[in-house]
CSV table of C-alpha atoms in Angstrom, one decimal:
chain,number,residue,atom,x,y,z
A,81,MET,CA,-53.9,73.8,-64.1
A,82,GLY,CA,-54.0,70.0,-64.3
A,83,HIS,CA,-53.2,67.2,-61.9
A,84,THR,CA,-49.8,66.3,-63.1
A,85,LEU,CA,-46.5,68.2,-64.0
A,86,GLU,CA,-48.7,70.8,-65.7
A,87,ARG,CA,-49.0,72.1,-62.1
A,88,ILE,CA,-45.3,72.9,-62.2
A,89,LYS,CA,-44.5,75.2,-65.1
A,90,ALA,CA,-40.9,76.1,-63.9
A,91,ILE,CA,-39.4,73.2,-65.7
A,92,GLN,CA,-36.2,72.9,-63.5
A,93,LEU,CA,-38.5,72.3,-60.4
A,94,GLN,CA,-40.4,69.0,-62.0
A,95,GLU,CA,-37.3,66.9,-60.9
A,96,ARG,CA,-37.9,68.0,-57.3
A,97,ILE,CA,-41.2,66.1,-56.6
A,98,ILE,CA,-40.7,64.1,-53.4
A,99,ASP,CA,-42.9,62.5,-50.8
A,100,ALA,CA,-43.9,64.0,-47.8
A,101,GLU,CA,-41.9,61.5,-45.5
A,102,LEU,CA,-38.7,62.7,-47.2
A,103,ALA,CA,-39.4,66.2,-46.6
A,104,ALA,CA,-40.4,65.7,-43.0
A,105,SER,CA,-36.9,64.0,-42.7
A,106,TRP,CA,-35.1,67.2,-43.6
A,107,ILE,CA,-36.4,69.0,-40.5
A,108,GLN,CA,-34.2,68.9,-37.5
A,109,ASP,CA,-34.6,69.4,-33.7
A,110,GLY,CA,-34.8,73.1,-32.8
A,111,MET,CA,-35.6,74.2,-36.3
A,112,THR,CA,-38.2,77.0,-37.0
A,113,LEU,CA,-41.0,76.4,-39.6
A,114,GLY,CA,-43.1,78.8,-41.3
A,115,LEU,CA,-46.3,77.1,-42.2
A,116,SER,CA,-49.1,78.4,-44.7
A,117,GLY,CA,-52.5,78.6,-43.3
A,118,PHE,CA,-54.8,81.2,-41.9
A,119,THR,CA,-58.0,80.3,-39.9
A,120,ARG,CA,-58.2,76.7,-41.1
A,121,ALA,CA,-57.7,77.7,-44.7
A,122,GLY,CA,-54.8,77.0,-47.2
A,123,ASP,CA,-52.7,75.3,-44.5
A,124,ALA,CA,-49.9,73.0,-45.3
A,125,LYS,CA,-51.3,69.4,-44.6
A,126,ALA,CA,-49.0,66.7,-45.8
A,127,VAL,CA,-45.6,67.5,-44.3
A,128,PRO,CA,-46.8,68.5,-41.0
A,129,LEU,CA,-48.7,65.1,-40.8
A,130,ALA,CA,-45.6,63.5,-41.8
A,131,LEU,CA,-43.5,65.0,-39.3
A,132,ILE,CA,-46.1,64.2,-36.6
A,133,LYS,CA,-45.8,60.4,-37.9
A,134,ARG,CA,-42.1,60.8,-37.5
A,135,ALA,CA,-42.6,62.0,-33.8
A,136,GLU,CA,-43.6,58.5,-32.8
A,137,THR,CA,-40.1,57.3,-33.2
A,138,GLU,CA,-37.9,60.4,-32.8
A,139,SER,CA,-37.7,63.1,-30.0
A,140,PHE,CA,-37.6,66.5,-31.2
A,141,LYS,CA,-39.1,70.0,-31.0
A,142,VAL,CA,-39.7,72.8,-33.7
A,143,ASN,CA,-40.9,76.3,-33.6
A,144,VAL,CA,-44.1,76.8,-35.4
A,145,PHE,CA,-45.1,80.1,-37.2
A,146,THR,CA,-48.2,80.5,-39.1
A,147,GLY,CA,-50.6,82.9,-40.4
A,148,ALA,CA,-53.2,82.1,-37.8
A,149,SER,CA,-55.0,78.8,-36.8
A,150,LEU,CA,-54.3,75.6,-38.9
A,151,GLY,CA,-56.9,73.0,-39.9
A,152,SER,CA,-56.7,69.3,-40.4
A,153,ASP,CA,-56.4,69.0,-36.8
A,154,ILE,CA,-52.5,69.7,-37.1
A,155,ASP,CA,-52.3,72.1,-34.0
A,156,ARG,CA,-54.0,69.2,-32.0
A,157,LEU,CA,-51.7,66.6,-33.3
A,158,PHE,CA,-48.6,68.7,-32.9
A,159,ALA,CA,-49.7,69.4,-29.3
A,160,GLU,CA,-50.3,65.7,-28.5
A,161,ALA,CA,-47.1,64.7,-30.2
A,162,GLY,CA,-45.2,67.3,-28.0
A,163,ILE,CA,-43.1,68.5,-30.6
A,164,VAL,CA,-43.7,72.3,-30.3
A,165,GLY,CA,-41.2,74.6,-28.8
A,166,LYS,CA,-42.8,77.8,-29.5
A,167,ARG,CA,-45.9,78.9,-31.3
A,168,LEU,CA,-47.1,82.1,-32.9
A,169,PRO,CA,-49.1,84.1,-33.6
A,170,PHE,CA,-52.5,82.5,-33.1
A,171,GLN,CA,-54.1,79.0,-32.5
A,172,ALA,CA,-57.6,77.9,-31.6
A,173,ASP,CA,-57.3,74.1,-30.6
A,174,PRO,CA,-58.2,73.1,-27.2
A,175,VAL,CA,-55.6,70.5,-26.7
A,176,MET,CA,-53.0,73.1,-27.8
A,177,ARG,CA,-54.6,75.6,-25.4
A,178,ARG,CA,-54.4,73.4,-22.6
A,179,LYS,CA,-50.6,72.7,-23.3
A,180,ILE,CA,-49.8,76.3,-23.5
A,181,ASN,CA,-51.7,77.0,-20.2
A,182,GLU,CA,-49.9,74.2,-18.6
A,183,GLY,CA,-46.7,75.5,-19.6
A,184,GLU,CA,-45.6,72.7,-21.8
A,185,MET,CA,-45.0,74.9,-24.8
A,186,LEU,CA,-44.4,78.5,-25.2
A,187,PHE,CA,-47.0,80.7,-27.1
A,188,VAL,CA,-46.2,84.2,-28.3
A,189,ASP,CA,-49.4,86.2,-28.7
A,190,HIS,CA,-49.3,89.4,-30.9
A,191,HIS,CA,-51.0,91.3,-33.5
A,192,LEU,CA,-51.4,89.4,-36.7
A,193,SER,CA,-49.8,92.3,-38.8
A,194,GLN,CA,-46.7,92.3,-36.7
A,195,THR,CA,-45.3,88.9,-37.5
A,196,ALA,CA,-44.0,90.3,-40.9
A,197,GLU,CA,-42.2,93.2,-39.1
A,198,TRP,CA,-40.5,90.8,-36.5
A,199,ILE,CA,-39.5,88.5,-39.4
A,200,LYS,CA,-38.2,91.4,-41.6
A,201,ALA,CA,-36.2,93.0,-38.6
A,202,GLY,CA,-34.6,89.7,-37.6
A,203,VAL,CA,-36.0,89.8,-34.0
A,204,ILE,CA,-37.1,86.3,-33.7
A,205,GLU,CA,-35.9,83.0,-34.7
A,206,PRO,CA,-34.9,82.8,-38.5
A,207,ILE,CA,-37.1,80.4,-40.6
A,208,ASP,CA,-35.4,77.2,-41.7
A,209,PHE,CA,-38.1,75.8,-43.7
A,210,ALA,CA,-41.2,77.4,-45.2
A,211,ILE,CA,-43.9,74.8,-46.1
A,212,ILE,CA,-46.5,76.3,-48.3
A,213,GLU,CA,-49.7,75.0,-49.8
A,214,ALA,CA,-50.1,76.1,-53.5
A,215,LEU,CA,-52.3,75.4,-56.7
A,216,GLY,CA,-49.3,75.2,-58.6
A,217,ILE,CA,-46.0,77.1,-59.6
A,218,THR,CA,-45.9,79.3,-62.8
A,219,GLU,CA,-43.1,79.4,-65.4
A,220,ASP,CA,-41.7,82.6,-64.2
A,221,GLY,CA,-41.3,81.2,-60.4
A,222,LEU,CA,-44.7,82.3,-58.7
A,223,ILE,CA,-46.2,80.2,-56.3
A,224,ILE,CA,-49.9,80.3,-56.7
A,225,PRO,CA,-51.6,80.0,-53.2
A,226,THR,CA,-54.9,78.3,-52.4
A,227,THR,CA,-57.6,79.5,-50.0
A,228,SER,CA,-55.4,81.7,-47.9
A,229,VAL,CA,-52.3,83.9,-48.2
A,230,GLY,CA,-51.6,84.7,-44.6
A,231,ASN,CA,-47.8,85.0,-43.9
A,232,SER,CA,-46.9,82.6,-46.8
A,233,ALA,CA,-45.0,85.2,-49.0
A,234,LEU,CA,-43.1,86.4,-46.1
A,235,PHE,CA,-42.1,83.0,-45.0
A,236,VAL,CA,-41.1,82.1,-48.6
A,237,GLN,CA,-39.0,85.4,-48.9
A,238,TYR,CA,-37.1,84.8,-45.8
A,239,ALA,CA,-36.8,81.2,-45.2
A,240,LYS,CA,-33.7,79.3,-46.0
A,241,ASN,CA,-35.6,76.5,-47.5
A,242,VAL,CA,-38.9,76.1,-49.2
A,243,ILE,CA,-41.0,73.1,-49.5
A,244,VAL,CA,-44.2,73.6,-51.8
A,245,GLU,CA,-47.3,71.3,-51.1
A,246,ILE,CA,-49.4,71.2,-54.4
A,247,ASN,CA,-52.8,70.5,-53.4
A,248,THR,CA,-55.0,69.1,-56.3
A,249,ALA,CA,-58.2,69.2,-54.1
A,250,GLN,CA,-58.1,72.9,-53.8
A,251,PRO,CA,-60.3,75.0,-56.3
A,252,ALA,CA,-58.2,75.8,-59.4
A,253,LEU,CA,-60.3,78.8,-60.1
A,254,PHE,CA,-58.5,80.5,-57.2
A,255,GLU,CA,-55.7,81.2,-59.6
A,256,GLY,CA,-55.8,85.0,-60.2
A,257,ILE,CA,-57.5,86.1,-57.2
A,258,HIS,CA,-54.4,86.7,-55.2
A,259,ASP,CA,-52.7,90.1,-54.8
A,260,ILE,CA,-49.2,89.7,-53.4
A,261,TYR,CA,-47.5,92.9,-52.3
A,262,ASP,CA,-44.3,93.4,-50.3
A,263,THR,CA,-44.2,96.5,-48.1
A,264,GLY,CA,-40.4,96.3,-47.7
A,265,LYS,CA,-38.6,97.0,-44.7
A,266,GLN,CA,-39.4,99.8,-42.1
A,267,GLY,CA,-37.4,103.2,-42.8
A,268,ASP,CA,-37.3,102.3,-46.4
A,269,ARG,CA,-40.9,102.1,-47.6
A,270,LEU,CA,-43.2,104.1,-49.8
A,271,PRO,CA,-47.1,104.6,-49.0
A,272,ILE,CA,-49.0,101.4,-49.7
A,273,PRO,CA,-50.9,102.3,-53.1
A,274,LEU,CA,-54.1,100.9,-52.0
A,275,THR,CA,-57.1,103.4,-51.7
A,276,ARG,CA,-60.1,101.1,-52.6
A,277,VAL,CA,-61.1,97.8,-51.5
A,278,ASP,CA,-60.8,96.4,-54.9
A,279,ASP,CA,-57.4,97.8,-55.8
A,280,ARG,CA,-54.9,95.4,-57.2
A,281,ILE,CA,-51.3,96.5,-56.3
A,282,GLY,CA,-49.1,93.5,-56.5
A,283,VAL,CA,-48.7,90.2,-58.4
A,284,PRO,CA,-51.0,87.2,-58.5
A,285,GLY,CA,-48.5,84.8,-57.0
A,286,ILE,CA,-45.7,84.5,-54.5
A,287,PRO,CA,-42.3,85.1,-56.0
A,288,VAL,CA,-39.7,82.5,-55.0
A,289,ASP,CA,-36.0,81.9,-55.4
A,290,LEU,CA,-36.2,78.7,-57.5
A,291,GLU,CA,-32.9,77.6,-55.8
A,292,LYS,CA,-34.5,77.6,-52.3
A,293,VAL,CA,-37.1,75.2,-53.3
A,294,ARG,CA,-36.0,71.8,-51.7
A,295,GLY,CA,-38.8,69.8,-52.6
A,296,ILE,CA,-42.4,69.6,-54.0
A,297,VAL,CA,-45.2,67.4,-52.4
A,298,PHE,CA,-48.4,66.6,-54.2
A,299,THR,CA,-51.4,66.2,-52.0
A,300,HIS,CA,-55.2,66.1,-52.4
A,301,GLN,CA,-57.0,67.0,-49.3
A,302,PRO,CA,-59.8,69.7,-48.8
A,303,ASP,CA,-59.5,72.3,-46.0
A,304,SER,CA,-61.2,71.6,-42.7
A,305,PRO,CA,-64.6,73.2,-42.6
A,306,SER,CA,-65.0,76.2,-40.1
A,307,THR,CA,-66.6,75.4,-36.8
A,308,ILE,CA,-69.0,78.2,-36.6
A,309,ALA,CA,-72.5,77.7,-35.1
A,310,ALA,CA,-75.8,78.9,-36.5
A,311,ALA,CA,-77.2,82.2,-35.1
A,312,ASP,CA,-79.3,82.1,-32.1
A,313,GLU,CA,-81.7,84.2,-30.4
A,314,GLU,CA,-79.0,86.3,-28.6
A,315,THR,CA,-76.8,86.8,-31.5
A,316,GLU,CA,-79.9,88.0,-33.6
A,317,GLN,CA,-80.6,90.6,-30.9
A,318,MET,CA,-77.0,91.7,-31.0
A,319,ALA,CA,-77.3,92.0,-34.6
A,320,GLU,CA,-80.3,94.1,-34.3
A,321,HIS,CA,-78.8,96.4,-31.8
A,322,LEU,CA,-75.7,96.9,-34.2
A,323,LEU,CA,-78.1,97.6,-37.0
A,324,ASN,CA,-80.0,100.3,-34.9
A,325,PHE,CA,-76.6,102.0,-34.1
A,326,LEU,CA,-75.7,102.1,-37.8
A,327,ARG,CA,-78.9,103.5,-38.5
A,328,SER,CA,-78.3,106.2,-35.9
A,329,GLU,CA,-75.2,107.0,-37.8
A,330,VAL,CA,-76.9,107.4,-41.0
A,331,ARG,CA,-79.5,109.6,-39.6
A,332,ALA,CA,-76.5,111.8,-38.0
A,333,GLY,CA,-75.2,112.1,-41.4
A,334,ARG,CA,-71.8,110.2,-40.5
A,335,LEU,CA,-72.6,107.3,-42.8
A,336,THR,CA,-74.8,106.5,-45.9
A,337,GLU,CA,-76.7,103.2,-46.5
A,338,ARG,CA,-73.6,101.9,-48.2
A,339,LEU,CA,-72.1,102.2,-44.8
A,340,ALA,CA,-68.1,101.9,-44.9
A,341,PRO,CA,-66.0,98.9,-45.6
A,342,LEU,CA,-66.7,96.2,-43.1
A,343,GLN,CA,-64.3,94.1,-41.1
A,344,SER,CA,-65.6,91.2,-39.1
A,345,GLY,CA,-63.4,89.0,-36.8
A,346,ILE,CA,-63.4,85.1,-36.8
A,347,GLY,CA,-66.0,83.2,-34.9
A,348,THR,CA,-69.7,82.3,-34.4
A,349,VAL,CA,-70.7,85.6,-32.8
A,350,ALA,CA,-69.0,88.0,-35.3
A,351,ASN,CA,-70.4,86.0,-38.2
A,352,ALA,CA,-73.9,85.9,-37.0
A,353,VAL,CA,-73.8,89.7,-36.1
A,354,LEU,CA,-72.7,90.3,-39.8
A,355,HIS,CA,-75.4,87.9,-41.1
A,356,GLY,CA,-77.9,90.5,-39.5
A,357,LEU,CA,-77.1,93.0,-42.5
A,358,LEU,CA,-79.0,90.4,-44.8
A,359,ASP,CA,-82.5,91.6,-44.0
A,360,SER,CA,-81.5,95.3,-43.6
A,361,GLU,CA,-81.7,98.2,-45.8
A,362,PHE,CA,-78.1,98.6,-46.2
A,363,ASP,CA,-76.8,97.9,-49.6
A,364,ASP,CA,-73.8,98.0,-52.1
A,365,LEU,CA,-71.5,97.1,-49.3
A,366,GLU,CA,-67.6,96.3,-49.2
A,367,VAL,CA,-65.6,94.1,-46.8
A,368,TYR,CA,-61.9,94.6,-46.1
A,369,SER,CA,-61.2,91.9,-43.7
A,370,GLU,CA,-58.7,89.2,-42.5
A,371,VAL,CA,-61.1,86.3,-43.1
A,372,LEU,CA,-64.3,85.7,-45.1
A,373,GLN,CA,-67.0,83.5,-43.5
A,374,ASP,CA,-70.2,82.3,-44.4
A,375,ALA,CA,-72.1,85.4,-43.8
A,376,VAL,CA,-69.9,87.2,-46.3
A,377,PHE,CA,-71.0,85.0,-49.3
A,378,GLU,CA,-74.5,84.9,-48.0
A,379,LEU,CA,-74.5,88.7,-48.4
A,380,ILE,CA,-72.9,88.5,-51.9
A,381,ASP,CA,-75.7,86.0,-52.9
A,382,ALA,CA,-78.2,88.4,-51.7
A,383,GLY,CA,-76.7,91.1,-53.8
A,384,LYS,CA,-75.7,93.1,-50.6
A,385,VAL,CA,-72.0,92.9,-51.0
A,386,ARG,CA,-70.3,94.1,-54.2
A,387,PHE,CA,-66.7,93.2,-53.3
A,388,ALA,CA,-64.7,91.6,-50.5
A,389,SER,CA,-60.9,91.6,-49.9
A,390,SER,CA,-59.3,89.5,-47.1
A,391,SER,CA,-56.3,87.0,-46.3
A,392,SER,CA,-58.3,83.9,-46.3
A,393,ILE,CA,-61.7,82.1,-46.9
A,394,THR,CA,-63.0,79.9,-44.1
A,395,LEU,CA,-66.3,78.2,-44.6
A,396,SER,CA,-68.7,75.8,-43.0
A,397,GLU,CA,-68.9,72.3,-45.1
A,398,GLU,CA,-72.0,73.0,-46.7
A,399,LYS,CA,-71.1,76.7,-47.8
A,400,MET,CA,-67.7,75.4,-48.9
A,401,LYS,CA,-69.3,72.9,-51.4
A,402,GLN,CA,-71.7,75.6,-52.5
A,403,VAL,CA,-69.2,78.5,-52.9
A,404,TYR,CA,-66.2,76.4,-54.4
A,405,GLY,CA,-68.7,74.4,-56.6
A,406,ASN,CA,-69.7,77.5,-58.2
A,407,PHE,CA,-66.7,79.7,-57.7
A,408,GLU,CA,-67.0,81.4,-61.2
A,409,LYS,CA,-69.9,83.4,-59.6
A,410,TYR,CA,-67.5,85.0,-57.1
A,411,ARG,CA,-64.0,85.2,-58.8
A,412,ASP,CA,-64.7,88.8,-59.8
A,413,LYS,CA,-66.0,89.9,-56.4
A,414,LEU,CA,-62.8,88.8,-54.2
A,415,ILE,CA,-59.2,89.4,-53.6
A,416,LEU,CA,-57.1,87.5,-51.2
A,417,ARG,CA,-54.0,89.4,-49.8
A,418,PRO,CA,-51.0,88.8,-47.3
A,419,GLN,CA,-52.3,89.6,-43.8
A,420,GLU,CA,-49.4,92.2,-43.6
A,421,ILE,CA,-51.7,94.2,-46.1
A,422,SER,CA,-55.2,92.9,-44.9
A,423,ASN,CA,-54.3,94.1,-41.4
A,424,HIS,CA,-52.2,97.0,-42.0
A,425,PRO,CA,-52.9,100.1,-39.9
A,426,GLU,CA,-52.2,102.4,-42.7
A,427,ILE,CA,-54.9,101.0,-44.9
A,428,ILE,CA,-57.4,100.3,-42.1
A,429,ARG,CA,-57.2,104.0,-41.3
A,430,ARG,CA,-57.3,105.2,-44.8
A,431,LEU,CA,-60.3,103.2,-45.8
A,432,GLY,CA,-62.2,104.0,-42.7
A,433,LEU,CA,-63.4,100.5,-41.7
A,434,ILE,CA,-66.2,99.5,-39.6
A,435,SER,CA,-64.6,96.9,-37.5
A,436,ILE,CA,-66.7,94.2,-35.6
A,437,ASN,CA,-64.7,91.8,-33.3
A,438,THR,CA,-65.5,89.5,-30.3
A,439,ALA,CA,-64.8,90.1,-26.6
A,440,LEU,CA,-64.3,87.5,-23.9
A,441,GLU,CA,-65.4,90.1,-21.5
A,442,PHE,CA,-65.3,93.9,-21.1
A,443,ASP,CA,-65.5,96.3,-18.0
A,444,ILE,CA,-67.6,99.1,-17.1
A,445,TYR,CA,-65.2,101.5,-18.6
A,446,GLY,CA,-64.9,99.7,-21.8
A,447,ASN,CA,-61.6,97.9,-21.7
A,448,VAL,CA,-61.8,94.7,-23.6
A,449,ASN,CA,-60.3,91.1,-22.8
A,450,SER,CA,-60.0,89.1,-26.0
A,451,THR,CA,-57.6,86.3,-24.9
A,452,HIS,CA,-57.3,85.2,-21.3
A,453,VAL,CA,-59.9,83.6,-19.3
A,454,SER,CA,-60.0,85.1,-15.7
A,455,GLY,CA,-56.7,87.0,-16.7
A,456,THR,CA,-54.6,83.8,-16.7
A,457,LYS,CA,-55.6,81.1,-19.2
A,458,MET,CA,-55.1,81.7,-22.8
A,459,MET,CA,-58.1,80.9,-25.3
A,460,ASN,CA,-56.9,81.7,-28.8
A,461,GLY,CA,-54.9,84.8,-29.0
A,462,ILE,CA,-55.4,88.5,-29.9
A,463,GLY,CA,-55.4,87.7,-33.6
A,464,GLY,CA,-56.1,90.7,-35.8
A,465,SER,CA,-58.6,92.5,-33.5
A,466,GLY,CA,-56.1,94.8,-32.2
A,467,ASP,CA,-54.8,96.0,-35.7
A,468,PHE,CA,-58.3,96.9,-36.6
A,469,ALA,CA,-59.5,98.3,-33.3
A,470,ARG,CA,-57.0,101.1,-32.9
A,471,ASN,CA,-57.4,102.1,-36.4
A,472,ALA,CA,-61.0,101.7,-37.6
A,473,ARG,CA,-63.4,104.3,-38.1
A,474,LEU,CA,-65.7,102.5,-35.9
A,475,SER,CA,-64.3,100.0,-33.3
A,476,ILE,CA,-67.1,97.6,-32.2
A,477,PHE,CA,-66.9,94.7,-29.8
A,478,VAL,CA,-69.6,92.2,-29.4
A,479,THR,CA,-70.4,89.5,-26.7
A,480,LYS,CA,-73.2,87.8,-25.1
A,481,SER,CA,-73.9,89.3,-21.6
A,482,ILE,CA,-73.5,86.1,-19.8
A,483,ALA,CA,-71.8,82.6,-20.2
A,484,LYS,CA,-72.1,79.3,-18.9
A,485,GLY,CA,-75.7,79.3,-18.3
A,486,GLY,CA,-75.3,82.8,-16.2
A,487,ARG,CA,-72.7,81.5,-14.0
A,488,ILE,CA,-70.2,84.1,-15.9
A,489,SER,CA,-71.0,87.8,-16.5
A,490,SER,CA,-69.2,88.9,-19.6
A,491,VAL,CA,-69.4,92.5,-18.4
A,492,VAL,CA,-67.2,92.9,-15.3
A,493,PRO,CA,-66.2,95.5,-13.0
A,494,PHE,CA,-62.6,95.4,-14.1
A,495,ALA,CA,-61.4,93.2,-17.2
A,496,THR,CA,-58.8,90.7,-15.8
A,497,HIS,CA,-56.6,91.0,-18.8
A,498,ILE,CA,-56.8,94.0,-21.1
A,499,ASP,CA,-56.0,93.6,-24.9
A,500,HIS,CA,-57.9,96.7,-26.0
A,501,THR,CA,-57.9,99.7,-23.8
A,502,GLU,CA,-60.8,102.0,-23.4
A,503,HIS,CA,-59.2,104.3,-25.7
A,504,ASP,CA,-59.4,102.0,-28.7
A,505,VAL,CA,-63.1,100.8,-28.2
A,506,ASP,CA,-65.9,102.6,-29.7
A,507,ILE,CA,-69.0,100.8,-29.2
A,508,VAL,CA,-69.7,97.5,-27.1
A,509,VAL,CA,-72.7,95.4,-27.8
A,510,THR,CA,-74.4,92.5,-26.1
A,511,GLU,CA,-77.8,91.0,-26.5
A,512,GLN,CA,-79.0,93.6,-24.0
A,513,GLY,CA,-78.3,96.8,-26.0
A,514,TYR,CA,-75.4,98.7,-27.1
A,515,ALA,CA,-73.2,101.6,-25.6
A,516,ASP,CA,-71.7,104.1,-27.7
A,517,LEU,CA,-68.7,105.2,-25.7
A,518,ARG,CA,-67.3,107.9,-28.3
A,519,GLY,CA,-66.8,111.2,-26.5
A,520,LEU,CA,-67.5,110.1,-23.1
A,521,ALA,CA,-65.7,110.5,-19.9
A,522,PRO,CA,-64.9,107.3,-17.8
A,523,ARG,CA,-68.0,108.0,-15.4
A,524,GLU,CA,-70.3,108.5,-18.4
A,525,ARG,CA,-69.2,105.3,-20.0
A,526,ALA,CA,-69.7,103.3,-16.9
A,527,ALA,CA,-73.2,104.5,-16.4
A,528,ARG,CA,-74.0,103.8,-20.0
A,529,ILE,CA,-72.5,100.4,-20.2
A,530,ILE,CA,-74.2,99.2,-16.9
A,531,GLU,CA,-77.6,100.6,-18.1
A,532,ASN,CA,-77.5,99.1,-21.6
A,533,CYS,CA,-75.3,96.1,-21.8
A,534,VAL,CA,-75.4,94.1,-18.4
A,535,HIS,CA,-77.6,91.0,-17.9
A,536,PRO,CA,-80.3,91.7,-15.4
A,537,MET,CA,-79.0,89.0,-13.3
A,538,TYR,CA,-75.9,91.0,-12.7
A,539,LYS,CA,-77.1,94.5,-13.0
A,540,GLU,CA,-77.9,95.4,-9.3
A,541,LYS,CA,-74.6,93.7,-8.3
A,542,MET,CA,-72.8,96.0,-10.7
A,543,GLN,CA,-74.8,99.2,-9.7
A,544,ASP,CA,-73.7,98.5,-6.1
A,545,TYR,CA,-70.2,98.0,-7.0
A,546,TYR,CA,-70.1,101.3,-9.0
A,547,ALA,CA,-71.9,103.3,-6.4
A,548,GLU,CA,-69.3,102.3,-3.9
A,549,ALA,CA,-66.5,103.0,-6.2
A,550,LEU,CA,-68.0,106.6,-7.0
A,551,ALA,CA,-67.9,107.0,-3.1
A,552,ARG,CA,-64.1,106.6,-3.4
A,553,GLY,CA,-63.7,109.2,-6.2
A,554,GLY,CA,-61.1,109.3,-9.1
A,555,GLN,CA,-61.3,109.8,-12.7
A,556,THR,CA,-61.9,106.0,-13.2
A,557,PRO,CA,-63.6,104.9,-9.8
A,558,HIS,CA,-62.7,101.5,-8.6
A,559,VAL,CA,-62.9,99.6,-5.4
A,560,LEU,CA,-59.6,97.8,-5.7
A,561,GLU,CA,-60.0,95.1,-3.2
A,562,GLN,CA,-63.3,94.1,-4.8
A,563,ALA,CA,-62.5,94.9,-8.5
A,564,PHE,CA,-61.7,91.1,-9.4
A,565,SER,CA,-64.0,89.8,-6.6
A,566,TRP,CA,-66.5,88.4,-9.2
A,567,HIS,CA,-63.6,86.3,-10.7
A,568,ALA,CA,-62.3,85.2,-7.3
A,569,ARG,CA,-66.0,84.2,-6.6
A,570,LEU,CA,-66.2,82.1,-9.9
A,571,ALA,CA,-62.8,80.5,-9.1
A,572,GLN,CA,-64.0,79.4,-5.5
A,573,THR,CA,-67.8,78.5,-6.3
A,574,GLY,CA,-68.3,78.1,-10.0
A,575,THR,CA,-70.2,81.2,-10.3
A,576,MET,CA,-69.9,84.9,-10.2
A,577,LEU,CA,-73.4,85.4,-8.7
């Protein structure tokens, strides 16, 4: 695709080219927007930025639905402009986080696979405008996405109006790697015919009713780079513990050295743990995930990963230049799908994934808090971790055992907010070690977690708590008046110690 009208091969749409300011002027107070974008990739850029500019002279609020977090500082600028009434299903911006926790905007936190079900069932606000980034529009009316799919296909299908942002800065070679499949409505579905990671089951673009396309805006702005940090000593130790666990599964005959399709959540820790596979004996690997970060491409470069399927590609600045500058090397090893498919419980269970996600904290019985600091303050959201945790072959959660220089223990007597119950968590990993919780009763789980995962600074305190809990009895022993005492001490003194 070129840089002119060649990008719009549906001839009847060529007269609908407009500027971002005109598109933004169509959006009225109280409307609901469906924006493309998933983990800072493939997000609509020009129209949201024009909408923010408009807020300098007008007062209005809109609901903002996305695939996941947005790049280009759009969530921050939306929050600072005060124009968001309700946001879902995921965000990762500090300013927006503060506004949510101060009650200045509403945030609906839910599993990333479920946005599609809510919209199809009509249980949340109808979408007035879908604003979708694209490489172009084909002659037969397919919108070709860029670096993510997310909920874009869903928004286009169900929105009253569609605005397409054709971004000429995005890699043209992405055309052909998308696989768009519609599951249909609940109660009227067939099984999803996806049995291998590299199966193609849909079409290469998003079908659109051309009559709904109100306008087309041309842009030239790359994605924002990811914000992941390099591996450190603790994450390298976590990776080694995880590798040792996988080796034990191979010895037990439950896995081979090809392992099983891998899923890794967004963020520094999960990326660093996956990075640990580089120097391992595991080979001929597959990835079936919601996002592909730097580590996956390093594994492809090393000949470790043969194929990867996801809903978005989110890379550091250096890795983006390397991968997108040589994308021909990767095209036949990648598929990008709607998040309804990348995170679908049916597929996760069928493929038997090994799922690696990050915890804020977990407790001595294996309950995991992924979202709320001290049980009340939202961080980013549950994202897709719950989609994978309940349905994966192996549900693994990783976190450093301490935070803030040791003032916080990430392993606590009782998690202050539970996103993943002990029933959905198989293995927990810190830099101290790992605990395989499968087949263990609560008292067995507690003993193993305390022994293997708690930092030495907190181990004696935890042993004392558990000893008193055992004296009280119960299937899942607790000292209720002390269960959150560590968090209360943190709030009062600034440390759990």
